C-alpha atoms as a printed R data frame, in Angstrom:
    type eleno elety resid chain resno       x       y       z
1   ATOM     1    CA   MET     A     1  98.406 153.763 106.786
2   ATOM     2    CA   SER     A     2  97.785 156.948 104.939
3   ATOM     3    CA   ALA     A     3  99.765 157.775 101.803
4   ATOM     4    CA   ILE     A     4 102.620 159.873 103.231
5   ATOM     5    CA   GLU     A     5 105.323 160.848 100.664
6   ATOM     6    CA   VAL     A     6 108.979 160.930 101.589
7   ATOM     7    CA   ILE     A     7 111.978 162.442  99.839
8   ATOM     8    CA   LEU     A     8 114.140 160.210  97.754
9   ATOM     9    CA   VAL     A     9 117.803 161.245  97.812
10  ATOM    10    CA   ASP     A    10 121.181 160.205  96.418
11  ATOM    11    CA   HIS     A    11 124.234 159.275  98.552
12  ATOM    12    CA   LEU     A    12 124.973 163.040  99.078
13  ATOM    13    CA   ASP     A    13 121.438 163.809 100.297
14  ATOM    14    CA   ARG     A    14 120.433 165.573  97.120
15  ATOM    15    CA   PRO     A    15 116.713 165.059  96.344
16  ATOM    16    CA   THR     A    16 115.908 162.806  93.396
17  ATOM    17    CA   GLY     A    17 112.158 162.562  93.726
18  ATOM    18    CA   LYS     A    18 109.428 161.584  96.117
19  ATOM    19    CA   MET     A    19 107.475 158.357  96.785
20  ATOM    20    CA   GLU     A    20 104.901 156.906  99.226
21  ATOM    21    CA   LYS     A    21 106.618 155.938 102.517
22  ATOM    22    CA   LEU     A    22 105.578 152.227 102.627
23  ATOM    23    CA   GLU     A    23 106.594 151.706  98.958
24  ATOM    24    CA   VAL     A    24 110.041 153.230  99.632
25  ATOM    25    CA   HIS     A    25 110.546 150.879 102.546
26  ATOM    26    CA   GLU     A    26 109.313 147.881 100.495
27  ATOM    27    CA   LYS     A    27 111.729 148.703  97.668
28  ATOM    28    CA   GLY     A    28 114.597 149.736  99.956
29  ATOM    29    CA   LEU     A    29 115.202 153.028  98.225
30  ATOM    30    CA   LEU     A    30 117.438 155.699  99.807
31  ATOM    31    CA   HIS     A    31 115.403 158.504 101.324
32  ATOM    32    CA   ARG     A    32 115.823 161.331 103.829
33  ATOM    33    CA   ALA     A    33 115.022 160.704 107.488
34  ATOM    34    CA   ILE     A    34 115.365 162.469 110.871
35  ATOM    35    CA   THR     A    35 116.347 160.976 114.235
36  ATOM    36    CA   VAL     A    36 115.914 162.793 117.558
37  ATOM    37    CA   TYR     A    37 117.722 162.203 120.814
38  ATOM    38    CA   VAL     A    38 116.473 164.150 123.900
39  ATOM    39    CA   PHE     A    39 118.650 164.093 126.997
40  ATOM    40    CA   ASN     A    40 117.656 165.213 130.513
41  ATOM    41    CA   SER     A    41 119.953 167.354 132.676
42  ATOM    42    CA   ARG     A    42 121.671 164.232 133.935
43  ATOM    43    CA   LEU     A    43 122.478 163.376 130.244
44  ATOM    44    CA   GLU     A    44 120.202 160.338 130.262
45  ATOM    45    CA   ILE     A    45 118.616 159.556 126.914
46  ATOM    46    CA   LEU     A    46 114.775 159.681 126.622
47  ATOM    47    CA   LEU     A    47 113.910 156.350 124.975
48  ATOM    48    CA   GLN     A    48 110.591 155.398 123.584
49  ATOM    49    CA   ARG     A    49 109.047 151.997 123.071
50  ATOM    50    CA   ARG     A    50 107.319 151.985 119.692
51  ATOM    51    CA   ALA     A    51 103.629 151.226 119.847
52  ATOM    52    CA   SER     A    52 103.033 147.527 119.293
53  ATOM    53    CA   ASP     A    53 100.836 148.008 116.243
54  ATOM    54    CA   LYS     A    54 103.344 150.142 114.284
55  ATOM    55    CA   TYR     A    55 103.819 148.741 110.760
56  ATOM    56    CA   HIS     A    56 107.414 147.819 111.584
57  ATOM    57    CA   CYS     A    57 109.441 147.390 114.804
58  ATOM    58    CA   GLY     A    58 106.440 147.637 117.091
59  ATOM    59    CA   GLY     A    59 107.206 147.035 120.782
60  ATOM    60    CA   LEU     A    60 110.929 147.807 120.391
61  ATOM    61    CA   TRP     A    61 112.867 150.453 122.251
62  ATOM    62    CA   SER     A    62 114.387 153.273 120.200
63  ATOM    63    CA   ASN     A    63 115.592 156.868 120.318
64  ATOM    64    CA   THR     A    64 113.265 159.645 121.405
65  ATOM    65    CA   CYS     A    65 111.560 159.890 118.009
66  ATOM    66    CA   CYS     A    66 112.244 159.554 114.290
67  ATOM    67    CA   GLY     A    67 110.475 160.109 110.937
68  ATOM    68    CA   HIS     A    68 110.729 161.619 107.593
69  ATOM    69    CA   PRO     A    69 110.496 165.125 106.277
70  ATOM    70    CA   TYR     A    70 107.643 165.710 103.911
71  ATOM    71    CA   PRO     A    71 108.556 167.000 100.383
72  ATOM    72    CA   LEU     A    72 109.468 170.709 100.723
73  ATOM    73    CA   GLU     A    73 109.788 170.404 104.564
74  ATOM    74    CA   SER     A    74 113.203 171.082 106.117
75  ATOM    75    CA   THR     A    75 114.783 168.457 108.317
76  ATOM    76    CA   GLN     A    76 114.708 170.870 111.219
77  ATOM    77    CA   ASP     A    77 110.939 171.414 110.893
78  ATOM    78    CA   ALA     A    78 110.427 167.676 110.402
79  ATOM    79    CA   ALA     A    79 112.368 166.723 113.487
80  ATOM    80    CA   GLU     A    80 110.463 169.307 115.665
81  ATOM    81    CA   ARG     A    81 107.148 168.178 114.168
82  ATOM    82    CA   ARG     A    82 107.831 164.488 114.836
83  ATOM    83    CA   LEU     A    83 108.900 165.235 118.423
84  ATOM    84    CA   ARG     A    84 105.563 166.987 118.981
85  ATOM    85    CA   GLU     A    85 103.585 164.271 117.155
86  ATOM    86    CA   GLU     A    86 105.175 161.319 118.917
87  ATOM    87    CA   MET     A    87 106.183 162.580 122.369
88  ATOM    88    CA   GLY     A    88 104.144 165.741 122.805
89  ATOM    89    CA   MET     A    89 107.248 167.839 123.354
90  ATOM    90    CA   THR     A    90 108.006 171.234 121.813
91  ATOM    91    CA   LEU     A    91 111.742 171.791 121.977
92  ATOM    92    CA   LYS     A    92 114.245 173.643 119.874
93  ATOM    93    CA   LEU     A    93 116.464 170.873 118.399
94  ATOM    94    CA   GLN     A    94 120.024 171.191 117.155
95  ATOM    95    CA   PRO     A    95 121.439 169.300 114.190
96  ATOM    96    CA   VAL     A    96 124.457 167.266 115.362
97  ATOM    97    CA   PHE     A    97 125.446 164.790 112.627
98  ATOM    98    CA   GLU     A    98 124.349 162.899 109.508
99  ATOM    99    CA   LEU     A    99 124.698 159.254 108.499
100 ATOM   100    CA   SER     A   100 123.491 156.722 106.008
101 ATOM   101    CA   TYR     A   101 122.416 153.198 106.606
102 ATOM   102    CA   ASN     A   102 120.762 150.293 104.796
103 ATOM   103    CA   LEU     A   103 119.176 147.966 107.340
104 ATOM   104    CA   PRO     A   104 116.778 145.036 106.768
105 ATOM   105    CA   LEU     A   105 113.759 144.922 109.042
106 ATOM   106    CA   SER     A   106 112.190 141.693 110.248
107 ATOM   107    CA   ASN     A   107 109.046 142.083 108.089
108 ATOM   108    CA   GLY     A   108 110.700 142.283 104.691
109 ATOM   109    CA   LEU     A   109 110.967 146.131 104.758
110 ATOM   110    CA   THR     A   110 114.281 148.021 104.561
111 ATOM   111    CA   GLU     A   111 115.413 151.191 106.234
112 ATOM   112    CA   HIS     A   112 117.717 152.723 103.590
113 ATOM   113    CA   GLU     A   113 118.012 156.223 104.967
114 ATOM   114    CA   TYR     A   114 120.154 159.317 104.844
115 ATOM   115    CA   GLY     A   115 119.571 160.391 108.427
116 ATOM   116    CA   HIS     A   116 119.838 163.808 110.037
117 ATOM   117    CA   VAL     A   117 120.330 163.367 113.835
118 ATOM   118    CA   PHE     A   118 119.200 166.110 116.178
119 ATOM   119    CA   PHE     A   119 119.804 166.621 119.953
120 ATOM   120    CA   ALA     A   120 118.154 168.627 122.764
121 ATOM   121    CA   ILE     A   121 118.466 168.768 126.514
122 ATOM   122    CA   SER     A   122 115.281 169.097 128.511
123 ATOM   123    CA   ASP     A   123 113.779 167.790 131.719
124 ATOM   124    CA   GLU     A   124 110.264 168.079 130.322
125 ATOM   125    CA   LEU     A   125 108.363 164.811 130.531
126 ATOM   126    CA   PRO     A   126 106.792 163.488 127.348
127 ATOM   127    CA   GLN     A   127 103.049 163.276 126.657
128 ATOM   128    CA   MET     A   128 103.150 160.234 124.356
129 ATOM   129    CA   ASN     A   129 100.893 159.760 121.430
130 ATOM   130    CA   PRO     A   130  99.653 156.100 121.996
131 ATOM   131    CA   GLU     A   131  99.574 155.457 118.208
132 ATOM   132    CA   GLU     A   132 103.356 156.137 118.146
133 ATOM   133    CA   ALA     A   133 104.786 155.069 121.511
134 ATOM   134    CA   ASP     A   134 103.430 153.066 124.426
135 ATOM   135    CA   ASP     A   135 106.191 153.580 127.010
136 ATOM   136    CA   TYR     A   136 109.220 155.780 127.711
137 ATOM   137    CA   ARG     A   137 112.196 155.844 130.072
138 ATOM   138    CA   TYR     A   138 115.260 157.861 130.692
139 ATOM   139    CA   GLN     A   139 118.396 155.798 130.749
140 ATOM   140    CA   SER     A   140 122.126 156.443 130.981
141 ATOM   141    CA   VAL     A   141 124.377 155.720 128.022
142 ATOM   142    CA   THR     A   142 126.258 153.102 130.133
143 ATOM   143    CA   ASP     A   143 123.023 151.285 131.059
144 ATOM   144    CA   ILE     A   144 121.874 151.237 127.427
145 ATOM   145    CA   GLU     A   145 125.280 149.864 126.378
146 ATOM   146    CA   GLN     A   146 124.836 146.959 128.851
147 ATOM   147    CA   GLN     A   147 121.209 146.329 127.809
148 ATOM   148    CA   ILE     A   148 122.289 146.226 124.184
149 ATOM   149    CA   LYS     A   149 124.947 143.713 125.000
150 ATOM   150    CA   GLN     A   150 122.429 141.523 126.883
151 ATOM   151    CA   ALA     A   151 119.362 141.852 124.587
152 ATOM   152    CA   PRO     A   152 119.906 143.704 121.330
153 ATOM   153    CA   GLU     A   153 116.678 142.269 119.943
154 ATOM   154    CA   GLN     A   154 114.769 144.656 122.257
155 ATOM   155    CA   PHE     A   155 115.980 147.689 120.136
156 ATOM   156    CA   THR     A   156 115.202 148.987 116.689
157 ATOM   157    CA   PRO     A   157 117.822 148.351 113.999
158 ATOM   158    CA   TRP     A   158 118.469 152.049 113.379
159 ATOM   159    CA   PHE     A   159 118.957 152.708 117.094
160 ATOM   160    CA   LEU     A   160 121.550 149.908 117.306
161 ATOM   161    CA   HIS     A   161 123.246 151.532 114.334
162 ATOM   162    CA   THR     A   162 123.227 155.193 115.475
163 ATOM   163    CA   PHE     A   163 123.614 154.680 119.250
164 ATOM   164    CA   PRO     A   164 127.354 153.832 119.215
165 ATOM   165    CA   ARG     A   165 128.051 157.337 117.771
166 ATOM   166    CA   ILE     A   166 125.984 159.138 120.479
167 ATOM   167    CA   PRO     A   167 128.586 159.341 123.332
168 ATOM   168    CA   ALA     A   168 131.272 161.168 121.301
169 ATOM   169    CA   PHE     A   169 128.645 163.578 119.786
170 ATOM   170    CA   LEU     A   170 127.083 164.135 123.197
171 ATOM   171    CA   ALA     A   171 130.410 165.123 124.697
172 ATOM   172    CA   ALA     A   172 130.969 167.661 121.878
173 ATOM   173    CA   PHE     A   173 127.288 168.881 122.038
174 ATOM   174    CA   THR     A   174 127.375 169.553 125.832
175 ATOM   175    CA   ALA     A   175 130.797 171.241 125.584
176 ATOM   176    CA   SER     A   176 129.412 173.696 123.055
177 ATOM   177    CA   ASN     A   177 126.117 174.370 124.880
C-alpha cells in the first residue's frame, strides 16, 4: 500500500496533524473520513462488496464507497473523488450528517473516525474499480435490515454503525430534494 496521509482531528473535527493511513489505523487515532450512500430512484442503496484483497474488511458488503480526505482536500472533494475511484461514478454529492466512531477491525486495526456522510440519488450503474470493489447490488433498506439481523458478519463494522441512521436521514433528504 502506498503512503497515503490522512488528517488527524480532535473530537470536534478540528485538524491536529497528519499521518500515514495504515499507521493511523494501527494506532487507532481519530482521523477524518468520508462515507457515501448512493440511492437509485426507488431509494434502494447501492452497496459494494469490498475487494477480497483489501488490507481490511475484504469481501464484506458496505456502503457505496468511503475513504479519507487528503491533507488540504475538502470532504466534499474527497467524497466525489472516492466515488469516481471506487465506483466510476461522477455525481454531485450532498453532505447529510456527521458522526464519530471507534470500531475494532478483525485484523488488529481500528477505525477511529470522524465521518462526514454524503448522499446522492442516481440510476447510473457503477463501473467498479476491481482493486476497490468486486461486486455491487441495489438493495432496499428493509432488505438490508433483514440481512443484517441474519448475518451481520457479512457487513463492514462502519456500515453496521452508520446504517441505522440512514432511514431517518433519507426521509429528510428526499423531502428537501
